[in-house]
Amino acid sequence: MSGIVGVVGLGNMGRGIASRLLETGHKLVVFDVRPQAQREFAERGATIAGSPRAVADEAAVVLVSLPTPDVVKQVALGADGLVQGRAIKTYIDFSTTGPQVAREVGEALAQAGIQAIDAPVTGAVTGAATGKLQMMLSGDRATIAAVTPVLQHLGHCEVVGDRVGMGQSLKLLNNLMVATAMAITAEATVLGVKAGLDPDVMLRVLNRGSGRNICTEERWHKHVLNRKFDNGFANGLMRKDVRLCMDMAESLQVPMWVATAVDRLWMQTVLQVGAEQNTTTIVQTLEQWAGVEVRGNAA
Ligand code: NAD
């Protein structure tokens, strides 16, 4: 596959994805509603488009990395949306939108002769910037095979199903699990400090034991103990992912007891600390109730 690649959405993830494609020799046409995000890519040689439609007029393959299901629908199907573009043949959604919206958008695009592929990712901003994302691909196998030479520059490509929406379902499970790990690690470490334990000692020991997880091993050191809270994923987006997972569970009639409590704590974090703050600030929700801080030597 050759030619110009389109990218819509140049935020925390899209910026890294687009940078990685530029670094690996791809020509890009990009669009974001934030002029500042566009300027950065203009300076690096990308073509700047005035709308999603203008991206899809230039590029046969268009990647999107957008915040919410509503924005994804607007960009794909709305006025001046990708669906109206002259060149687009394949639409690849890196956002976390849930299976229902992925199917709706996929069906509408198919009517215009455009193949939709799910490609939600894990790996956070560092994975996006360094080409180490895990992509959960689903959709038409031949289309996935055709775009894999581009996608493999972004990380590991795993085909998880042959229908649009299946990648999204798996992504929601992943985010429910990390949302739960963050919630319980916040509760446990705040309780530990309240009980008089030193946060650095506590994490060192937990990480040699059976209670460890990605938060104790990585995120708390990088973003909580040093009080930087700069992990690059917003509380509002995490809350959206947990809600999408609960919607999926509701539609499939699977009871979710633990997830229900986790959902409440993320809602509380959005209200109490803020939707725009990074997800490691879930610790602050608990800290404010308990009157202690999980502050390490690095702070
Ligand atoms: P973000 O808010 O940083 O970036 C979204 C970008 O979309 C912004 O630059 C915004 O200006 C742009 N945008 C908004 N509306 C637009 C529109 N109508 N047209 C064009 N651009 C528009 O979000 P993010 O953290 O980069 O996440 C993007 C998606 O990836 C979300 O669905 C998120 O859940 C998912 N995700 C994020 C992470 C992470 O660690 N940040 C990891 C995996 C998946």
Short mmCIF file of C-alpha atoms and ligand atoms in Angstrom, two decimals:
data_model
loop_
_atom_site.label_atom_id
_atom_site.label_comp_id
_atom_site.label_asym_id
_atom_site.label_seq_id
_atom_site.Cartn_x
_atom_site.Cartn_y
_atom_site.Cartn_z
CA MET A 1 0.00 0.00 0.00
CA SER A 2 1.36 3.41 -0.93
CA GLY A 3 0.15 6.97 -1.22
CA ILE A 4 -0.90 9.61 1.22
CA VAL A 5 -2.41 8.51 4.56
CA GLY A 6 -5.09 10.58 6.29
CA VAL A 7 -5.20 11.18 10.05
CA VAL A 8 -8.09 12.93 11.83
CA GLY A 9 -7.55 13.77 15.52
CA LEU A 10 -4.09 14.88 16.65
CA GLY A 11 -4.49 14.66 20.44
CA ASN A 12 -2.53 12.63 22.95
CA MET A 13 -2.76 9.47 20.86
CA GLY A 14 -3.30 10.81 17.32
CA ARG A 15 -0.28 13.09 17.62
CA GLY A 16 1.99 10.12 18.40
CA ILE A 17 0.42 7.98 15.68
CA ALA A 18 0.80 10.72 13.05
CA SER A 19 4.38 11.47 14.18
CA ARG A 20 5.29 7.83 13.91
CA LEU A 21 3.87 7.63 10.36
CA LEU A 22 5.86 10.71 9.33
CA GLU A 23 9.04 9.26 10.87
CA THR A 24 8.55 6.02 8.95
CA GLY A 25 8.36 7.86 5.62
CA HIS A 26 4.63 8.24 5.04
CA LYS A 27 3.05 11.30 3.46
CA LEU A 28 0.19 12.60 5.57
CA VAL A 29 -2.90 14.73 5.20
CA VAL A 30 -4.29 15.66 8.63
CA PHE A 31 -7.17 17.46 10.30
CA ASP A 32 -7.93 18.49 13.88
CA VAL A 33 -10.30 21.15 15.19
CA ARG A 34 -7.40 22.63 17.22
CA PRO A 35 -5.31 24.96 15.00
CA GLN A 36 -2.27 24.51 17.26
CA ALA A 37 -2.29 20.74 16.67
CA GLN A 38 -2.46 21.32 12.91
CA ARG A 39 0.36 23.91 12.89
CA GLU A 40 2.75 21.44 14.48
CA PHE A 41 2.18 18.98 11.62
CA ALA A 42 2.29 21.67 8.92
CA GLU A 43 5.80 22.51 10.17
CA ARG A 44 6.74 18.85 9.81
CA GLY A 45 5.63 18.60 6.18
CA ALA A 46 2.11 17.18 6.48
CA THR A 47 -0.68 18.58 4.32
CA ILE A 48 -3.32 20.32 6.42
CA ALA A 49 -6.95 19.77 5.41
CA GLY A 50 -9.89 22.00 6.28
CA SER A 51 -12.32 19.22 7.22
CA PRO A 52 -12.60 15.43 7.51
CA ARG A 53 -14.09 15.43 4.01
CA ALA A 54 -11.01 17.23 2.65
CA VAL A 55 -8.81 14.53 4.24
CA ALA A 56 -10.94 11.87 2.55
CA ASP A 57 -10.69 13.69 -0.79
CA GLU A 58 -6.91 13.09 -0.69
CA ALA A 59 -6.31 9.81 1.12
CA ALA A 60 -7.51 6.27 0.33
CA VAL A 61 -6.73 5.19 3.91
CA VAL A 62 -7.90 7.41 6.77
CA LEU A 63 -7.09 6.81 10.46
CA VAL A 64 -9.11 8.52 13.17
CA SER A 65 -8.24 8.96 16.85
CA LEU A 66 -11.07 10.94 18.42
CA PRO A 67 -12.39 11.45 21.95
CA THR A 68 -15.99 10.22 22.02
CA PRO A 69 -18.50 8.15 20.02
CA ASP A 70 -20.46 11.30 19.10
CA VAL A 71 -17.37 12.98 17.66
CA VAL A 72 -16.50 9.82 15.74
CA LYS A 73 -20.00 9.73 14.21
CA GLN A 74 -19.80 13.41 13.32
CA VAL A 75 -16.38 13.08 11.70
CA ALA A 76 -17.30 9.92 9.79
CA LEU A 77 -20.88 10.63 8.76
CA GLY A 78 -21.71 14.29 9.51
CA ALA A 79 -21.70 17.37 7.28
CA ASP A 80 -18.25 17.54 5.66
CA GLY A 81 -17.61 14.06 7.02
CA LEU A 82 -15.26 11.40 5.71
CA VAL A 83 -18.13 9.56 3.99
CA GLN A 84 -18.30 12.36 1.40
CA GLY A 85 -14.64 12.14 0.40
CA ARG A 86 -13.67 11.21 -3.17
CA ALA A 87 -10.57 9.11 -2.45
CA ILE A 88 -11.30 7.24 0.80
CA LYS A 89 -11.62 3.46 0.53
CA THR A 90 -10.64 2.35 4.06
CA TYR A 91 -11.52 3.95 7.41
CA ILE A 92 -9.59 2.81 10.48
CA ASP A 93 -10.85 3.83 13.93
CA PHE A 94 -8.21 3.93 16.68
CA SER A 95 -10.58 5.60 19.15
CA THR A 96 -12.45 3.77 21.89
CA THR A 97 -16.05 4.08 20.77
CA GLY A 98 -17.68 0.80 21.76
CA PRO A 99 -19.09 -1.91 19.48
CA GLN A 100 -22.47 -0.29 18.81
CA VAL A 101 -21.14 2.94 17.30
CA ALA A 102 -18.45 1.03 15.43
CA ARG A 103 -21.15 -1.11 13.80
CA GLU A 104 -23.38 1.90 13.02
CA VAL A 105 -20.53 3.82 11.42
CA GLY A 106 -19.25 0.71 9.63
CA GLU A 107 -22.64 -0.01 8.07
CA ALA A 108 -23.15 3.59 6.94
CA LEU A 109 -19.68 3.75 5.41
CA ALA A 110 -20.16 0.39 3.67
CA GLN A 111 -23.14 1.87 1.82
CA ALA A 112 -20.76 4.45 0.37
CA GLY A 113 -18.25 1.74 -0.63
CA ILE A 114 -15.87 2.42 2.27
CA GLN A 115 -14.57 -0.47 4.40
CA ALA A 116 -14.40 0.24 8.14
CA ILE A 117 -11.82 -1.46 10.35
CA ASP A 118 -11.75 -1.43 14.16
CA ALA A 119 -8.30 -0.66 15.50
CA PRO A 120 -8.65 0.40 19.14
CA VAL A 121 -5.32 0.41 20.93
CA THR A 122 -3.56 0.04 24.22
CA GLY A 123 -0.09 1.29 24.98
CA ALA A 124 -0.84 4.88 26.04
CA VAL A 125 0.90 7.99 24.70
CA THR A 126 4.36 6.43 24.93
CA GLY A 127 3.26 3.41 22.89
CA ALA A 128 1.75 5.72 20.25
CA ALA A 129 4.90 7.84 19.96
CA THR A 130 7.30 4.88 19.83
CA GLY A 131 5.40 2.47 17.59
CA LYS A 132 4.58 0.07 20.42
CA LEU A 133 0.81 0.06 20.45
CA GLN A 134 -1.23 -3.11 20.68
CA MET A 135 -3.92 -2.85 17.99
CA MET A 136 -7.13 -4.93 18.26
CA LEU A 137 -8.14 -5.22 14.63
CA SER A 138 -11.47 -6.48 13.38
CA GLY A 139 -13.36 -6.32 10.11
CA ASP A 140 -12.85 -7.62 6.60
CA ARG A 141 -9.67 -9.76 6.61
CA ALA A 142 -8.52 -8.75 3.11
CA THR A 143 -8.84 -5.06 3.97
CA ILE A 144 -6.89 -5.60 7.20
CA ALA A 145 -4.18 -7.43 5.25
CA ALA A 146 -3.98 -4.54 2.77
CA VAL A 147 -3.44 -1.89 5.49
CA THR A 148 -1.17 -3.96 7.74
CA PRO A 149 2.04 -2.66 6.06
CA VAL A 150 1.07 0.83 7.30
CA LEU A 151 -0.24 -0.29 10.69
CA GLN A 152 2.78 -2.38 11.57
CA HIS A 153 4.80 0.84 11.94
CA LEU A 154 2.53 1.69 14.87
CA GLY A 155 2.88 -1.49 16.89
CA HIS A 156 1.63 -5.03 17.15
CA CYS A 157 -1.31 -5.93 14.88
CA GLU A 158 -3.59 -8.66 16.20
CA VAL A 159 -6.73 -9.57 14.28
CA VAL A 160 -9.34 -10.33 16.95
CA GLY A 161 -12.41 -10.89 14.76
CA ASP A 162 -13.88 -10.59 11.29
CA ARG A 163 -16.69 -8.20 12.18
CA VAL A 164 -16.53 -4.48 12.90
CA GLY A 165 -17.16 -3.93 16.64
CA MET A 166 -15.27 -7.00 17.90
CA GLY A 167 -12.04 -5.05 18.37
CA GLN A 168 -14.03 -2.45 20.29
CA SER A 169 -15.55 -5.10 22.57
CA LEU A 170 -12.09 -6.38 23.52
CA LYS A 171 -10.80 -2.84 24.06
CA LEU A 172 -13.64 -2.14 26.51
CA LEU A 173 -12.70 -5.24 28.51
CA ASN A 174 -9.10 -4.07 28.63
CA ASN A 175 -10.09 -0.63 29.86
CA LEU A 176 -12.52 -1.99 32.42
CA MET A 177 -9.65 -4.03 33.82
CA VAL A 178 -7.19 -1.14 33.94
CA ALA A 179 -9.90 1.18 35.35
CA THR A 180 -10.44 -1.41 38.08
CA ALA A 181 -6.71 -1.81 38.74
CA MET A 182 -6.38 1.97 39.10
CA ALA A 183 -9.39 2.23 41.40
CA ILE A 184 -8.30 -0.55 43.75
CA THR A 185 -4.65 0.55 43.74
CA ALA A 186 -5.77 4.06 44.67
CA GLU A 187 -7.90 2.72 47.52
CA ALA A 188 -5.22 0.34 48.78
CA THR A 189 -2.34 2.82 48.71
CA VAL A 190 -4.34 5.63 50.34
CA LEU A 191 -5.38 3.18 53.06
CA GLY A 192 -1.75 2.11 53.43
CA VAL A 193 -0.57 5.69 53.97
CA LYS A 194 -3.40 6.29 56.45
CA ALA A 195 -2.23 3.16 58.29
CA GLY A 196 1.24 4.73 58.58
CA LEU A 197 3.08 2.94 55.75
CA ASP A 198 5.75 4.64 53.64
CA PRO A 199 4.54 4.73 49.96
CA ASP A 200 7.95 3.82 48.49
CA VAL A 201 8.39 0.86 50.84
CA MET A 202 4.81 -0.22 50.33
CA LEU A 203 5.15 -0.34 46.53
CA ARG A 204 8.56 -2.05 46.65
CA VAL A 205 7.10 -4.88 48.69
CA LEU A 206 3.82 -5.09 46.78
CA ASN A 207 5.80 -5.44 43.56
CA ARG A 208 7.55 -8.52 44.91
CA GLY A 209 4.22 -10.01 45.94
CA SER A 210 1.04 -11.37 44.44
CA GLY A 211 -0.88 -8.08 44.73
CA ARG A 212 1.13 -6.30 42.04
CA ASN A 213 -0.40 -4.88 38.85
CA ILE A 214 0.44 -2.32 36.15
CA CYS A 215 -0.26 0.53 38.58
CA THR A 216 2.05 -0.70 41.34
CA GLU A 217 4.72 -1.72 38.81
CA GLU A 218 4.67 1.35 36.60
CA ARG A 219 2.05 4.05 36.87
CA TRP A 220 2.31 4.92 40.55
CA HIS A 221 6.10 5.38 40.24
CA LYS A 222 5.89 7.41 37.04
CA HIS A 223 2.89 9.59 37.88
CA VAL A 224 1.65 9.35 41.51
CA LEU A 225 4.55 9.05 43.96
CA ASN A 226 6.27 12.00 42.23
CA ARG A 227 2.92 13.89 42.23
CA LYS A 228 3.17 14.65 38.49
CA PHE A 229 -0.09 12.92 37.46
CA ASP A 230 1.01 13.33 33.82
CA ASN A 231 0.07 10.00 32.21
CA GLY A 232 -1.78 11.61 29.24
CA PHE A 233 -5.21 9.97 29.49
CA ALA A 234 -8.11 12.05 30.76
CA ASN A 235 -10.56 11.01 33.51
CA GLY A 236 -13.48 11.91 31.24
CA LEU A 237 -12.26 9.44 28.60
CA MET A 238 -11.75 6.64 31.14
CA ARG A 239 -15.22 7.23 32.52
CA LYS A 240 -16.58 7.09 28.95
CA ASP A 241 -14.87 3.70 28.43
CA VAL A 242 -16.26 2.22 31.66
CA ARG A 243 -19.74 3.46 30.71
CA LEU A 244 -19.43 1.94 27.22
CA CYS A 245 -18.43 -1.35 28.82
CA MET A 246 -21.44 -1.22 31.15
CA ASP A 247 -23.69 -0.52 28.13
CA MET A 248 -22.22 -3.54 26.37
CA ALA A 249 -22.82 -5.70 29.47
CA GLU A 250 -26.39 -4.41 29.71
CA SER A 251 -27.11 -5.22 26.06
CA LEU A 252 -25.72 -8.74 26.53
CA GLN A 253 -27.42 -9.15 29.96
CA VAL A 254 -24.23 -9.90 31.92
CA PRO A 255 -24.31 -8.66 35.53
CA MET A 256 -21.24 -6.62 36.48
CA TRP A 257 -20.98 -6.20 40.26
CA VAL A 258 -17.37 -5.07 40.60
CA ALA A 259 -17.56 -2.89 37.47
CA THR A 260 -20.61 -1.09 38.91
CA ALA A 261 -18.57 0.05 41.93
CA VAL A 262 -15.63 0.97 39.71
CA ASP A 263 -17.94 3.04 37.50
CA ARG A 264 -19.17 5.01 40.54
CA LEU A 265 -15.61 5.83 41.64
CA TRP A 266 -14.68 7.11 38.16
CA MET A 267 -17.84 9.24 38.12
CA GLN A 268 -16.85 10.64 41.50
CA THR A 269 -13.33 11.36 40.20
CA VAL A 270 -14.66 13.26 37.18
CA LEU A 271 -16.89 15.35 39.47
CA GLN A 272 -14.37 15.86 42.26
CA VAL A 273 -11.01 16.17 40.48
CA GLY A 274 -12.08 17.00 36.90
CA ALA A 275 -12.75 15.40 33.51
CA GLU A 276 -9.66 16.96 31.92
CA GLN A 277 -7.22 15.77 34.60
CA ASN A 278 -5.23 12.61 33.96
CA THR A 279 -6.49 9.26 35.22
CA THR A 280 -3.81 8.82 37.88
CA THR A 281 -5.63 11.62 39.77
CA ILE A 282 -8.14 8.98 40.88
CA VAL A 283 -5.76 8.76 43.86
CA GLN A 284 -6.65 12.35 44.76
CA THR A 285 -10.35 11.46 45.10
CA LEU A 286 -9.48 8.98 47.84
CA GLU A 287 -6.77 11.20 49.35
CA GLN A 288 -9.25 14.04 49.82
CA TRP A 289 -11.62 11.77 51.73
CA ALA A 290 -8.89 10.17 53.85
CA GLY A 291 -6.85 13.33 54.51
CA VAL A 292 -3.48 11.81 53.44
CA GLU A 293 -1.26 11.86 50.34
CA VAL A 294 0.49 9.01 48.53
CA ARG A 295 3.69 11.05 48.21
CA GLY A 296 6.99 9.31 47.56
CA ASN A 297 10.63 10.34 47.88
CA ALA A 298 10.64 11.50 44.24
CA ALA A 299 8.10 14.26 44.94
P1 NAD B 1 -7.46 13.69 23.13
O1 NAD B 1 -8.64 14.38 23.69
O2 NAD B 1 -6.10 14.02 23.63
O3 NAD B 1 -7.42 13.86 21.53
C1 NAD B 1 -8.57 13.94 20.73
C2 NAD B 1 -8.26 14.89 19.56
O4 NAD B 1 -9.41 14.94 18.73
C3 NAD B 1 -7.97 16.34 20.03
O5 NAD B 1 -6.79 16.81 19.41
C4 NAD B 1 -9.20 17.11 19.55
O6 NAD B 1 -8.90 18.46 19.22
C5 NAD B 1 -9.59 16.31 18.34
N1 NAD B 1 -10.98 16.50 17.94
C6 NAD B 1 -12.07 16.66 18.74
N2 NAD B 1 -13.16 16.83 17.97
C7 NAD B 1 -12.76 16.77 16.68
C8 NAD B 1 -13.43 16.88 15.42
N3 NAD B 1 -14.77 17.08 15.35
N4 NAD B 1 -12.70 16.80 14.29
C9 NAD B 1 -11.35 16.62 14.35
N5 NAD B 1 -10.65 16.51 15.51
C10 NAD B 1 -11.36 16.58 16.65
O7 NAD B 1 -7.75 12.13 23.31
P2 NAD B 1 -6.68 10.93 23.28
O8 NAD B 1 -6.20 10.68 24.66
O9 NAD B 1 -5.74 11.15 22.16
O10 NAD B 1 -7.67 9.72 22.95
C11 NAD B 1 -8.22 9.54 21.64
C12 NAD B 1 -9.02 8.25 21.64
O11 NAD B 1 -8.14 7.15 21.92
C13 NAD B 1 -10.12 8.21 22.71
O12 NAD B 1 -11.24 7.53 22.20
C14 NAD B 1 -9.46 7.45 23.85
O13 NAD B 1 -10.42 6.81 24.67
C15 NAD B 1 -8.57 6.48 23.11
N6 NAD B 1 -7.35 6.03 23.81
C16 NAD B 1 -6.59 6.91 24.54
C17 NAD B 1 -5.43 6.45 25.18
C18 NAD B 1 -4.53 7.38 26.00
O14 NAD B 1 -3.68 6.86 26.76
N7 NAD B 1 -4.64 8.68 25.88
C19 NAD B 1 -5.05 5.11 25.06
C20 NAD B 1 -5.82 4.26 24.27
C21 NAD B 1 -6.98 4.73 23.66
#
